Amino acid sequence: MRKQAASIKEVLKDVLKGMSGEKKQKIDRIKEAWLGALEPTASAHAQPVAFKAKRLVVSIDSSAWMYELNLKKPQIHRQLNEKLKKDDIFIKEMVFRIGEV
C-alpha cells in the first residue's frame, strides 16, 4: 500500500518546529553554562535572552550590574565557550543590555 503524500504546509510546519526546538535547546544549554560561569549573586541579575549568529544577548537588570559584568566580560566569555565546547556552541560576541531578568 502506498503512503499518502504530505502537504507542503505539513512538511514546512514540521521543519520549522524542529528548527525552533534546536534554537531553544541551544539557549537552554547556554543558560545552564551561564549559571555555572557566574556567581549566584550575579546570575540573579543577568540572564541570556537570545543567541543568533554566534552573538549572545544578555539582559541585565541594572546599570550597576552591567558595569560589574562588563569588567568580567572577558572571563565570562572564555568560561562560557569552554563549557559549551562539547555542545558545539561557540559565542563570538556577547552584548549586554538593560532589561528584565
Coordinates of C-alpha atoms in Angstrom, one line a residue:
M1 CA 0.0 0.0 0.0
R2 CA 1.3 3.5 -0.9
K3 CA 1.9 6.2 1.6
Q4 CA -0.2 9.3 1.2
A5 CA 1.8 12.4 0.2
A6 CA 2.1 15.1 2.8
S7 CA 1.1 18.6 2.0
I8 CA 3.8 21.3 1.8
K9 CA 2.1 23.0 4.7
E10 CA 2.6 20.0 6.9
V11 CA 6.2 19.5 5.9
L12 CA 7.1 23.1 6.5
K13 CA 5.3 23.1 9.8
D14 CA 7.4 20.1 10.9
V15 CA 10.7 21.6 9.6
L16 CA 10.1 25.0 11.4
K17 CA 9.0 23.2 14.5
G18 CA 12.3 21.3 14.5
M19 CA 14.3 24.4 13.9
S20 CA 12.7 26.3 16.8
G21 CA 13.3 23.3 19.0
E22 CA 17.0 23.3 18.2
K23 CA 17.3 27.1 19.0
K24 CA 15.5 26.5 22.3
Q25 CA 17.9 23.7 23.2
K26 CA 20.9 26.0 22.5
I27 CA 19.7 28.9 24.6
D28 CA 18.7 26.4 27.4
R29 CA 22.2 25.0 27.3
I30 CA 23.7 28.5 27.3
K31 CA 21.6 29.4 30.3
E32 CA 22.9 26.3 32.2
A33 CA 26.5 27.3 31.3
W34 CA 25.8 30.9 32.3
L35 CA 24.7 29.8 35.8
G36 CA 28.0 27.9 36.1
A37 CA 30.1 30.7 34.9
L38 CA 28.8 33.4 37.3
E39 CA 28.5 33.7 41.0
P40 CA 24.9 33.1 42.2
T41 CA 24.5 36.8 43.2
A42 CA 25.5 38.0 39.7
S43 CA 23.4 35.4 37.8
A44 CA 20.3 36.6 39.7
H45 CA 20.8 40.0 38.0
A46 CA 21.6 38.9 34.4
Q47 CA 20.3 36.3 32.0
P48 CA 20.9 35.2 28.4
V49 CA 17.9 36.0 26.3
A50 CA 18.9 35.4 22.7
F51 CA 21.6 33.6 20.7
K52 CA 21.8 34.1 16.9
A53 CA 24.7 34.1 14.5
K54 CA 27.2 33.3 17.4
R55 CA 26.0 36.5 19.2
L56 CA 24.7 36.2 22.7
V57 CA 22.4 38.9 24.1
V58 CA 22.3 39.1 27.9
S59 CA 19.6 41.1 29.8
I60 CA 20.9 42.8 32.9
D61 CA 18.5 44.4 35.5
S62 CA 20.6 47.5 36.4
S63 CA 23.4 49.7 35.2
A64 CA 25.5 48.8 38.3
W65 CA 25.4 45.1 37.4
M66 CA 26.1 46.0 33.8
Y67 CA 29.2 47.8 34.9
E68 CA 30.3 44.9 37.1
L69 CA 29.7 42.3 34.4
N70 CA 31.4 44.4 31.8
L71 CA 34.6 44.3 33.9
K72 CA 34.3 40.5 34.0
K73 CA 33.2 40.1 30.4
P74 CA 36.4 38.5 29.0
Q75 CA 36.4 35.9 31.8
I76 CA 32.7 35.1 31.4
H77 CA 33.1 34.9 27.6
R78 CA 36.0 32.5 27.9
Q79 CA 34.3 30.3 30.6
L80 CA 31.1 30.1 28.6
N81 CA 33.0 28.9 25.4
E82 CA 34.9 26.3 27.5
K83 CA 31.7 25.0 29.0
L84 CA 29.8 25.0 25.7
K85 CA 32.6 23.5 23.6
K86 CA 31.2 19.9 24.0
D87 CA 27.8 21.1 22.7
D88 CA 29.4 22.7 19.5
I89 CA 28.2 26.1 20.6
F90 CA 30.7 29.0 20.1
I91 CA 30.0 32.5 21.3
K92 CA 31.8 35.1 19.2
E93 CA 30.3 38.2 20.7
M94 CA 28.4 39.0 23.9
V95 CA 26.1 42.0 24.1
F96 CA 24.8 43.3 27.4
R97 CA 21.5 45.2 27.6
I98 CA 19.4 46.7 30.4
G99 CA 16.2 44.8 30.6
E100 CA 14.0 42.4 32.6
V101 CA 15.6 39.3 34.1

